[in-house]
Amino acid sequence: MPTKHEKEIFRRTAELVCSLCRHQGNEGTPAELHHIRRTGKRSNAPVIPLCPYHHRGSNTSIHGMGRKRFEREYAITEEQLLVQTEELLNVGA
Ligand SMILES: [Zn+2]
Ligand SMILES: [Zn+2]
C-alpha cells in the first residue's frame, strides 16, 4: 500500500501537465499518471504525468513504443522526466 505521503505525491502529480509536452515547450496538456517500473512493488513505483498521446498513443508513447525507443525518440529518459517532476513538486529524490 502506498503511504499517505506517497498518495499525496500521486494526487499532486495528477494535477501537473504532461512532463514530456512541458519538456518540449508545450505547457498545459492534461496528463494521466505513468508508473515508472523499477524493482519492487508496483504500488510504490514513482509516477510521472504523461498526456494520453505520450502515454498510450501507438507510435508516440512510452507504452506504444516501449521505453527504450521512447527515450531515444524524445532524447530524454524516464528518470529525467521523474527528476523534472520531483523538482516541480519540490519533493526531492
Ligand atoms: Zn504529452
Ligand atoms: Zn504508464
PDB file of N, CA and C and ligand atoms in Angstrom:
ATOM      1  N   MET A   1       0.845  -1.216   0.000  1.00  0.00           N
ATOM      2  CA  MET A   1       0.000   0.000   0.000  1.00  0.00           C
ATOM      3  C   MET A   1       0.869   1.250   0.000  1.00  0.00           C
ATOM      4  N   PRO A   2       0.511   2.226  -0.823  1.00  0.00           N
ATOM      5  CA  PRO A   2       1.252   3.490  -0.766  1.00  0.00           C
ATOM      6  C   PRO A   2       1.014   4.179   0.588  1.00  0.00           C
ATOM      7  N   THR A   3       2.017   4.856   1.043  1.00  0.00           N
ATOM      8  CA  THR A   3       1.855   5.607   2.289  1.00  0.00           C
ATOM      9  C   THR A   3       1.024   6.864   2.018  1.00  0.00           C
ATOM     10  N   LYS A   4       0.635   7.508   3.085  1.00  0.00           N
ATOM     11  CA  LYS A   4      -0.131   8.750   2.966  1.00  0.00           C
ATOM     12  C   LYS A   4       0.670   9.792   2.178  1.00  0.00           C
ATOM     13  N   HIS A   5       1.966   9.856   2.473  1.00  0.00           N
ATOM     14  CA  HIS A   5       2.846  10.794   1.778  1.00  0.00           C
ATOM     15  C   HIS A   5       2.893  10.483   0.276  1.00  0.00           C
ATOM     16  N   GLU A   6       3.001   9.197  -0.068  1.00  0.00           N
ATOM     17  CA  GLU A   6       3.046   8.807  -1.484  1.00  0.00           C
ATOM     18  C   GLU A   6       1.729   9.138  -2.185  1.00  0.00           C
ATOM     19  N   LYS A   7       0.623   8.898  -1.495  1.00  0.00           N
ATOM     20  CA  LYS A   7      -0.687   9.233  -2.069  1.00  0.00           C
ATOM     21  C   LYS A   7      -0.800  10.718  -2.352  1.00  0.00           C
ATOM     22  N   GLU A   8      -0.266  11.497  -1.447  1.00  0.00           N
ATOM     23  CA  GLU A   8      -0.273  12.955  -1.618  1.00  0.00           C
ATOM     24  C   GLU A   8       0.540  13.331  -2.861  1.00  0.00           C
ATOM     25  N   ILE A   9       1.681  12.679  -3.047  1.00  0.00           N
ATOM     26  CA  ILE A   9       2.501  12.950  -4.232  1.00  0.00           C
ATOM     27  C   ILE A   9       1.759  12.529  -5.499  1.00  0.00           C
ATOM     28  N   PHE A  10       1.089  11.372  -5.475  1.00  0.00           N
ATOM     29  CA  PHE A  10       0.306  10.923  -6.637  1.00  0.00           C
ATOM     30  C   PHE A  10      -0.766  11.955  -6.975  1.00  0.00           C
ATOM     31  N   ARG A  11      -1.439  12.435  -5.932  1.00  0.00           N
ATOM     32  CA  ARG A  11      -2.532  13.378  -6.147  1.00  0.00           C
ATOM     33  C   ARG A  11      -1.996  14.662  -6.783  1.00  0.00           C
ATOM     34  N   ARG A  12      -0.869  15.147  -6.254  1.00  0.00           N
ATOM     35  CA  ARG A  12      -0.305  16.392  -6.788  1.00  0.00           C
ATOM     36  C   ARG A  12       0.272  16.176  -8.180  1.00  0.00           C
ATOM     37  N   THR A  13       0.828  14.980  -8.442  1.00  0.00           N
ATOM     38  CA  THR A  13       1.360  14.687  -9.772  1.00  0.00           C
ATOM     39  C   THR A  13       0.234  14.691 -10.802  1.00  0.00           C
ATOM     40  N   ALA A  14      -0.917  14.161 -10.406  1.00  0.00           N
ATOM     41  CA  ALA A  14      -2.061  14.095 -11.318  1.00  0.00           C
ATOM     42  C   ALA A  14      -2.561  15.476 -11.723  1.00  0.00           C
ATOM     43  N   GLU A  15      -2.209  16.481 -10.945  1.00  0.00           N
ATOM     44  CA  GLU A  15      -2.633  17.846 -11.264  1.00  0.00           C
ATOM     45  C   GLU A  15      -1.651  18.547 -12.196  1.00  0.00           C
ATOM     46  N   LEU A  16      -0.481  17.923 -12.433  1.00  0.00           N
ATOM     47  CA  LEU A  16       0.516  18.535 -13.309  1.00  0.00           C
ATOM     48  C   LEU A  16       0.162  18.309 -14.771  1.00  0.00           C
ATOM     49  N   VAL A  17       0.801  19.098 -15.647  1.00  0.00           N
ATOM     50  CA  VAL A  17       0.638  18.878 -17.085  1.00  0.00           C
ATOM     51  C   VAL A  17       1.634  17.808 -17.533  1.00  0.00           C
ATOM     52  N   CYS A  18       1.472  17.315 -18.757  1.00  0.00           N
ATOM     53  CA  CYS A  18       2.343  16.278 -19.298  1.00  0.00           C
ATOM     54  C   CYS A  18       3.817  16.706 -19.210  1.00  0.00           C
ATOM     55  N   SER A  19       4.648  15.850 -18.624  1.00  0.00           N
ATOM     56  CA  SER A  19       6.045  16.227 -18.411  1.00  0.00           C
ATOM     57  C   SER A  19       6.827  16.264 -19.725  1.00  0.00           C
ATOM     58  N   LEU A  20       6.438  15.439 -20.686  1.00  0.00           N
ATOM     59  CA  LEU A  20       7.146  15.451 -21.971  1.00  0.00           C
ATOM     60  C   LEU A  20       6.723  16.664 -22.811  1.00  0.00           C
ATOM     61  N   CYS A  21       5.424  16.952 -22.839  1.00  0.00           N
ATOM     62  CA  CYS A  21       4.956  18.165 -23.533  1.00  0.00           C
ATOM     63  C   CYS A  21       5.650  19.387 -22.954  1.00  0.00           C
ATOM     64  N   ARG A  22       5.758  19.403 -21.625  1.00  0.00           N
ATOM     65  CA  ARG A  22       6.395  20.520 -20.939  1.00  0.00           C
ATOM     66  C   ARG A  22       7.865  20.620 -21.354  1.00  0.00           C
ATOM     67  N   HIS A  23       8.523  19.472 -21.423  1.00  0.00           N
ATOM     68  CA  HIS A  23       9.916  19.401 -21.858  1.00  0.00           C
ATOM     69  C   HIS A  23      10.060  19.960 -23.274  1.00  0.00           C
ATOM     70  N   GLN A  24       9.049  19.730 -24.109  1.00  0.00           N
ATOM     71  CA  GLN A  24       9.082  20.209 -25.496  1.00  0.00           C
ATOM     72  C   GLN A  24       8.607  21.653 -25.626  1.00  0.00           C
ATOM     73  N   GLY A  25       8.260  22.255 -24.509  1.00  0.00           N
ATOM     74  CA  GLY A  25       7.860  23.659 -24.529  1.00  0.00           C
ATOM     75  C   GLY A  25       6.370  23.889 -24.720  1.00  0.00           C
ATOM     76  N   ASN A  26       5.578  22.814 -24.643  1.00  0.00           N
ATOM     77  CA  ASN A  26       4.127  22.966 -24.736  1.00  0.00           C
ATOM     78  C   ASN A  26       3.514  22.811 -23.341  1.00  0.00           C
ATOM     79  N   GLU A  27       3.169  23.904 -22.773  1.00  0.00           N
ATOM     80  CA  GLU A  27       2.589  23.863 -21.435  1.00  0.00           C
ATOM     81  C   GLU A  27       1.106  23.537 -21.525  1.00  0.00           C
ATOM     82  N   GLY A  28       0.609  22.928 -20.474  1.00  0.00           N
ATOM     83  CA  GLY A  28      -0.842  22.868 -20.323  1.00  0.00           C
ATOM     84  C   GLY A  28      -1.555  21.665 -20.889  1.00  0.00           C
ATOM     85  N   THR A  29      -0.828  20.588 -21.240  1.00  0.00           N
ATOM     86  CA  THR A  29      -1.524  19.388 -21.693  1.00  0.00           C
ATOM     87  C   THR A  29      -1.927  18.545 -20.483  1.00  0.00           C
ATOM     88  N   PRO A  30      -3.226  18.314 -20.305  1.00  0.00           N
ATOM     89  CA  PRO A  30      -3.643  17.492 -19.165  1.00  0.00           C
ATOM     90  C   PRO A  30      -3.032  16.100 -19.252  1.00  0.00           C
ATOM     91  N   ALA A  31      -2.659  15.552 -18.108  1.00  0.00           N
ATOM     92  CA  ALA A  31      -1.918  14.300 -18.098  1.00  0.00           C
ATOM     93  C   ALA A  31      -2.591  13.235 -17.236  1.00  0.00           C
ATOM     94  N   GLU A  32      -2.144  12.008 -17.464  1.00  0.00           N
ATOM     95  CA  GLU A  32      -2.519  10.899 -16.590  1.00  0.00           C
ATOM     96  C   GLU A  32      -1.233  10.382 -15.957  1.00  0.00           C
ATOM     97  N   LEU A  33      -1.357   9.526 -14.954  1.00  0.00           N
ATOM     98  CA  LEU A  33      -0.169   9.064 -14.234  1.00  0.00           C
ATOM     99  C   LEU A  33       0.477   7.876 -14.928  1.00  0.00           C
ATOM    100  N   HIS A  34       1.772   7.936 -15.096  1.00  0.00           N
ATOM    101  CA  HIS A  34       2.539   6.795 -15.591  1.00  0.00           C
ATOM    102  C   HIS A  34       3.455   6.305 -14.475  1.00  0.00           C
ATOM    103  N   HIS A  35       3.371   5.023 -14.168  1.00  0.00           N
ATOM    104  CA  HIS A  35       4.215   4.429 -13.133  1.00  0.00           C
ATOM    105  C   HIS A  35       5.550   4.036 -13.733  1.00  0.00           C
ATOM    106  N   ILE A  36       6.613   4.412 -13.076  1.00  0.00           N
ATOM    107  CA  ILE A  36       7.945   4.018 -13.523  1.00  0.00           C
ATOM    108  C   ILE A  36       8.280   2.672 -12.906  1.00  0.00           C
ATOM    109  N   ARG A  37       8.529   1.698 -13.798  1.00  0.00           N
ATOM    110  CA  ARG A  37       8.812   0.344 -13.324  1.00  0.00           C
ATOM    111  C   ARG A  37      10.245   0.240 -12.844  1.00  0.00           C
ATOM    112  N   ARG A  38      10.369  -0.073 -11.591  1.00  0.00           N
ATOM    113  CA  ARG A  38      11.675  -0.399 -11.056  1.00  0.00           C
ATOM    114  C   ARG A  38      11.504  -1.748 -10.396  1.00  0.00           C
ATOM    115  N   THR A  39      12.510  -2.173  -9.687  1.00  0.00           N
ATOM    116  CA  THR A  39      12.301  -3.384  -8.902  1.00  0.00           C
ATOM    117  C   THR A  39      11.404  -2.988  -7.735  1.00  0.00           C
ATOM    118  N   GLY A  40      10.773  -3.952  -7.145  1.00  0.00           N
ATOM    119  CA  GLY A  40       9.911  -3.644  -6.015  1.00  0.00           C
ATOM    120  C   GLY A  40       8.457  -3.573  -6.413  1.00  0.00           C
ATOM    121  N   LYS A  41       7.630  -3.198  -5.484  1.00  0.00           N
ATOM    122  CA  LYS A  41       6.190  -3.228  -5.688  1.00  0.00           C
ATOM    123  C   LYS A  41       5.711  -2.124  -6.613  1.00  0.00           C
ATOM    124  N   ARG A  42       4.789  -2.478  -7.488  1.00  0.00           N
ATOM    125  CA  ARG A  42       4.261  -1.518  -8.438  1.00  0.00           C
ATOM    126  C   ARG A  42       3.527  -0.378  -7.732  1.00  0.00           C
ATOM    127  N   SER A  43       2.836  -0.709  -6.657  1.00  0.00           N
ATOM    128  CA  SER A  43       2.069   0.331  -5.962  1.00  0.00           C
ATOM    129  C   SER A  43       2.966   1.401  -5.357  1.00  0.00           C
ATOM    130  N   ASN A  44       4.249   1.058  -5.167  1.00  0.00           N
ATOM    131  CA  ASN A  44       5.183   2.038  -4.620  1.00  0.00           C
ATOM    132  C   ASN A  44       6.022   2.704  -5.711  1.00  0.00           C
ATOM    133  N   ALA A  45       5.744   2.358  -6.974  1.00  0.00           N
ATOM    134  CA  ALA A  45       6.540   2.917  -8.063  1.00  0.00           C
ATOM    135  C   ALA A  45       6.308   4.423  -8.162  1.00  0.00           C
ATOM    136  N   PRO A  46       7.386   5.175  -8.460  1.00  0.00           N
ATOM    137  CA  PRO A  46       7.194   6.611  -8.659  1.00  0.00           C
ATOM    138  C   PRO A  46       6.363   6.878  -9.902  1.00  0.00           C
ATOM    139  N   VAL A  47       5.708   7.997  -9.962  1.00  0.00           N
ATOM    140  CA  VAL A  47       4.844   8.322 -11.100  1.00  0.00           C
ATOM    141  C   VAL A  47       5.260   9.631 -11.762  1.00  0.00           C
ATOM    142  N   ILE A  48       5.044   9.697 -13.070  1.00  0.00           N
ATOM    143  CA  ILE A  48       5.231  10.949 -13.807  1.00  0.00           C
ATOM    144  C   ILE A  48       3.943  11.238 -14.576  1.00  0.00           C
ATOM    145  N   PRO A  49       3.657  12.518 -14.836  1.00  0.00           N
ATOM    146  CA  PRO A  49       2.473  12.847 -15.625  1.00  0.00           C
ATOM    147  C   PRO A  49       2.774  12.769 -17.121  1.00  0.00           C
ATOM    148  N   LEU A  50       1.945  12.046 -17.868  1.00  0.00           N
ATOM    149  CA  LEU A  50       2.060  11.986 -19.331  1.00  0.00           C
ATOM    150  C   LEU A  50       0.660  12.132 -19.921  1.00  0.00           C
ATOM    151  N   CYS A  51       0.548  12.881 -21.016  1.00  0.00           N
ATOM    152  CA  CYS A  51      -0.748  13.017 -21.676  1.00  0.00           C
ATOM    153  C   CYS A  51      -1.067  11.696 -22.388  1.00  0.00           C
ATOM    154  N   PRO A  52      -2.336  11.445 -22.734  1.00  0.00           N
ATOM    155  CA  PRO A  52      -2.693  10.185 -23.412  1.00  0.00           C
ATOM    156  C   PRO A  52      -1.866   9.922 -24.669  1.00  0.00           C
ATOM    157  N   TYR A  53      -1.561  10.984 -25.406  1.00  0.00           N
ATOM    158  CA  TYR A  53      -0.762  10.882 -26.624  1.00  0.00           C
ATOM    159  C   TYR A  53       0.645  10.336 -26.342  1.00  0.00           C
ATOM    160  N   HIS A  54       1.274  10.838 -25.287  1.00  0.00           N
ATOM    161  CA  HIS A  54       2.619  10.391 -24.916  1.00  0.00           C
ATOM    162  C   HIS A  54       2.616   9.195 -23.974  1.00  0.00           C
ATOM    163  N   HIS A  55       1.445   8.832 -23.472  1.00  0.00           N
ATOM    164  CA  HIS A  55       1.348   7.703 -22.551  1.00  0.00           C
ATOM    165  C   HIS A  55       0.917   6.431 -23.272  1.00  0.00           C
ATOM    166  N   ARG A  56      -0.116   6.558 -24.159  1.00  0.00           N
ATOM    167  CA  ARG A  56      -0.724   5.368 -24.746  1.00  0.00           C
ATOM    168  C   ARG A  56      -0.811   5.379 -26.264  1.00  0.00           C
ATOM    169  N   GLY A  57      -0.440   6.480 -26.913  1.00  0.00           N
ATOM    170  CA  GLY A  57      -0.521   6.558 -28.377  1.00  0.00           C
ATOM    171  C   GLY A  57       0.323   5.469 -29.029  1.00  0.00           C
ATOM    172  N   SER A  58      -0.152   4.917 -30.177  1.00  0.00           N
ATOM    173  CA  SER A  58       0.507   3.715 -30.697  1.00  0.00           C
ATOM    174  C   SER A  58       1.957   3.953 -31.108  1.00  0.00           C
ATOM    175  N   ASN A  59       2.250   5.106 -31.738  1.00  0.00           N
ATOM    176  CA  ASN A  59       3.633   5.336 -32.165  1.00  0.00           C
ATOM    177  C   ASN A  59       4.257   6.572 -31.560  1.00  0.00           C
ATOM    178  N   THR A  60       3.655   7.046 -30.496  1.00  0.00           N
ATOM    179  CA  THR A  60       4.092   8.316 -29.913  1.00  0.00           C
ATOM    180  C   THR A  60       4.317   8.217 -28.410  1.00  0.00           C
ATOM    181  N   SER A  61       4.110   7.028 -27.857  1.00  0.00           N
ATOM    182  CA  SER A  61       4.054   6.964 -26.392  1.00  0.00           C
ATOM    183  C   SER A  61       4.992   5.933 -25.799  1.00  0.00           C
ATOM    184  N   ILE A  62       5.133   6.045 -24.501  1.00  0.00           N
ATOM    185  CA  ILE A  62       6.026   5.146 -23.782  1.00  0.00           C
ATOM    186  C   ILE A  62       5.530   3.706 -23.815  1.00  0.00           C
ATOM    187  N   HIS A  63       4.195   3.517 -23.796  1.00  0.00           N
ATOM    188  CA  HIS A  63       3.680   2.147 -23.875  1.00  0.00           C
ATOM    189  C   HIS A  63       3.590   1.675 -25.326  1.00  0.00           C
ATOM    190  N   GLY A  64       3.290   2.595 -26.226  1.00  0.00           N
ATOM    191  CA  GLY A  64       3.182   2.239 -27.644  1.00  0.00           C
ATOM    192  C   GLY A  64       4.528   1.860 -28.244  1.00  0.00           C
ATOM    193  N   MET A  65       5.567   2.595 -27.891  1.00  0.00           N
ATOM    194  CA  MET A  65       6.884   2.366 -28.496  1.00  0.00           C
ATOM    195  C   MET A  65       7.799   1.535 -27.610  1.00  0.00           C
ATOM    196  N   GLY A  66       7.500   1.492 -26.338  1.00  0.00           N
ATOM    197  CA  GLY A  66       8.436   0.882 -25.400  1.00  0.00           C
ATOM    198  C   GLY A  66       9.380   1.956 -24.883  1.00  0.00           C
ATOM    199  N   ARG A  67       9.868   1.739 -23.685  1.00  0.00           N
ATOM    200  CA  ARG A  67      10.673   2.771 -23.024  1.00  0.00           C
ATOM    201  C   ARG A  67      11.935   3.134 -23.803  1.00  0.00           C
ATOM    202  N   LYS A  68      12.646   2.139 -24.308  1.00  0.00           N
ATOM    203  CA  LYS A  68      13.925   2.411 -24.984  1.00  0.00           C
ATOM    204  C   LYS A  68      13.738   3.306 -26.203  1.00  0.00           C
ATOM    205  N   ARG A  69      12.731   2.947 -27.032  1.00  0.00           N
ATOM    206  CA  ARG A  69      12.500   3.741 -28.252  1.00  0.00           C
ATOM    207  C   ARG A  69      11.995   5.134 -27.896  1.00  0.00           C
ATOM    208  N   PHE A  70      11.124   5.190 -26.910  1.00  0.00           N
ATOM    209  CA  PHE A  70      10.580   6.455 -26.417  1.00  0.00           C
ATOM    210  C   PHE A  70      11.719   7.395 -26.003  1.00  0.00           C
ATOM    211  N   GLU A  71      12.652   6.845 -25.237  1.00  0.00           N
ATOM    212  CA  GLU A  71      13.759   7.664 -24.720  1.00  0.00           C
ATOM    213  C   GLU A  71      14.673   8.127 -25.857  1.00  0.00           C
ATOM    214  N   ARG A  72      14.868   7.262 -26.853  1.00  0.00           N
ATOM    215  CA  ARG A  72      15.695   7.633 -27.994  1.00  0.00           C
ATOM    216  C   ARG A  72      14.979   8.698 -28.831  1.00  0.00           C
ATOM    217  N   GLU A  73      13.701   8.455 -29.096  1.00  0.00           N
ATOM    218  CA  GLU A  73      12.887   9.349 -29.929  1.00  0.00           C
ATOM    219  C   GLU A  73      12.838  10.768 -29.372  1.00  0.00           C
ATOM    220  N   TYR A  74      12.652  10.880 -28.061  1.00  0.00           N
ATOM    221  CA  TYR A  74      12.461  12.202 -27.463  1.00  0.00           C
ATOM    222  C   TYR A  74      13.724  12.723 -26.780  1.00  0.00           C
ATOM    223  N   ALA A  75      14.799  11.944 -26.834  1.00  0.00           N
ATOM    224  CA  ALA A  75      16.090  12.345 -26.259  1.00  0.00           C
ATOM    225  C   ALA A  75      15.978  12.773 -24.798  1.00  0.00           C
ATOM    226  N   ILE A  76      15.166  12.052 -24.074  1.00  0.00           N
ATOM    227  CA  ILE A  76      15.068  12.270 -22.630  1.00  0.00           C
ATOM    228  C   ILE A  76      14.678  10.934 -22.005  1.00  0.00           C
ATOM    229  N   THR A  77      15.184  10.675 -20.824  1.00  0.00           N
ATOM    230  CA  THR A  77      14.846   9.400 -20.191  1.00  0.00           C
ATOM    231  C   THR A  77      13.692   9.580 -19.210  1.00  0.00           C
ATOM    232  N   GLU A  78      13.076   8.442 -18.936  1.00  0.00           N
ATOM    233  CA  GLU A  78      12.005   8.386 -17.950  1.00  0.00           C
ATOM    234  C   GLU A  78      12.492   8.960 -16.603  1.00  0.00           C
ATOM    235  N   GLU A  79      13.725   8.587 -16.239  1.00  0.00           N
ATOM    236  CA  GLU A  79      14.280   9.067 -14.965  1.00  0.00           C
ATOM    237  C   GLU A  79      14.458  10.590 -14.975  1.00  0.00           C
ATOM    238  N   GLN A  80      14.845  11.147 -16.126  1.00  0.00           N
ATOM    239  CA  GLN A  80      14.984  12.609 -16.218  1.00  0.00           C
ATOM    240  C   GLN A  80      13.628  13.297 -16.086  1.00  0.00           C
ATOM    241  N   LEU A  81      12.603  12.667 -16.651  1.00  0.00           N
ATOM    242  CA  LEU A  81      11.249  13.219 -16.506  1.00  0.00           C
ATOM    243  C   LEU A  81      10.803  13.153 -15.047  1.00  0.00           C
ATOM    244  N   LEU A  82      11.232  12.099 -14.374  1.00  0.00           N
ATOM    245  CA  LEU A  82      10.906  11.972 -12.946  1.00  0.00           C
ATOM    246  C   LEU A  82      11.594  13.071 -12.128  1.00  0.00           C
ATOM    247  N   VAL A  83      12.870  13.319 -12.442  1.00  0.00           N
ATOM    248  CA  VAL A  83      13.600  14.378 -11.737  1.00  0.00           C
ATOM    249  C   VAL A  83      12.893  15.722 -11.941  1.00  0.00           C
ATOM    250  N   GLN A  84      12.515  15.980 -13.190  1.00  0.00           N
ATOM    251  CA  GLN A  84      11.809  17.222 -13.521  1.00  0.00           C
ATOM    252  C   GLN A  84      10.488  17.303 -12.714  1.00  0.00           C
ATOM    253  N   THR A  85       9.790  16.191 -12.650  1.00  0.00           N
ATOM    254  CA  THR A  85       8.517  16.145 -11.915  1.00  0.00           C
ATOM    255  C   THR A  85       8.739  16.405 -10.431  1.00  0.00           C
ATOM    256  N   GLU A  86       9.768  15.774  -9.878  1.00  0.00           N
ATOM    257  CA  GLU A  86      10.046  15.951  -8.438  1.00  0.00           C
ATOM    258  C   GLU A  86      10.463  17.387  -8.131  1.00  0.00           C
ATOM    259  N   GLU A  87      11.190  18.000  -9.083  1.00  0.00           N
ATOM    260  CA  GLU A  87      11.563  19.407  -8.873  1.00  0.00           C
ATOM    261  C   GLU A  87      10.322  20.283  -8.848  1.00  0.00           C
ATOM    262  N   LEU A  88       9.382  19.984  -9.754  1.00  0.00           N
ATOM    263  CA  LEU A  88       8.133  20.746  -9.801  1.00  0.00           C
ATOM    264  C   LEU A  88       7.327  20.585  -8.521  1.00  0.00           C
ATOM    265  N   LEU A  89       7.337  19.367  -7.998  1.00  0.00           N
ATOM    266  CA  LEU A  89       6.591  19.084  -6.775  1.00  0.00           C
ATOM    267  C   LEU A  89       7.374  19.491  -5.536  1.00  0.00           C
ATOM    268  N   ASN A  90       8.672  19.738  -5.781  1.00  0.00           N
ATOM    269  CA  ASN A  90       9.536  20.142  -4.678  1.00  0.00           C
ATOM    270  C   ASN A  90       9.620  19.082  -3.582  1.00  0.00           C
ATOM    271  N   VAL A  91       9.721  17.821  -4.005  1.00  0.00           N
ATOM    272  CA  VAL A  91       9.816  16.743  -3.015  1.00  0.00           C
ATOM    273  C   VAL A  91      11.215  16.150  -2.916  1.00  0.00           C
ATOM    274  N   GLY A  92      12.060  16.389  -3.940  1.00  0.00           N
ATOM    275  CA  GLY A  92      13.407  15.800  -3.922  1.00  0.00           C
ATOM    276  C   GLY A  92      13.371  14.320  -4.205  1.00  0.00           C
ATOM    277  N   ALA A  93      14.515  13.742  -4.472  1.00  0.00           N
ATOM    278  CA  ALA A  93      14.575  12.326  -4.840  1.00  0.00           C
ATOM    279  C   ALA A  93      14.580  11.442  -3.602  1.00  0.00           C
TER     280      ALA A  93
HETATM  281 ZN    ZN B   1       2.481  14.965 -23.753  1.00  0.00          ZN
HETATM  282 ZN    ZN B   2       2.063   4.117 -18.000  1.00  0.00          ZN
END
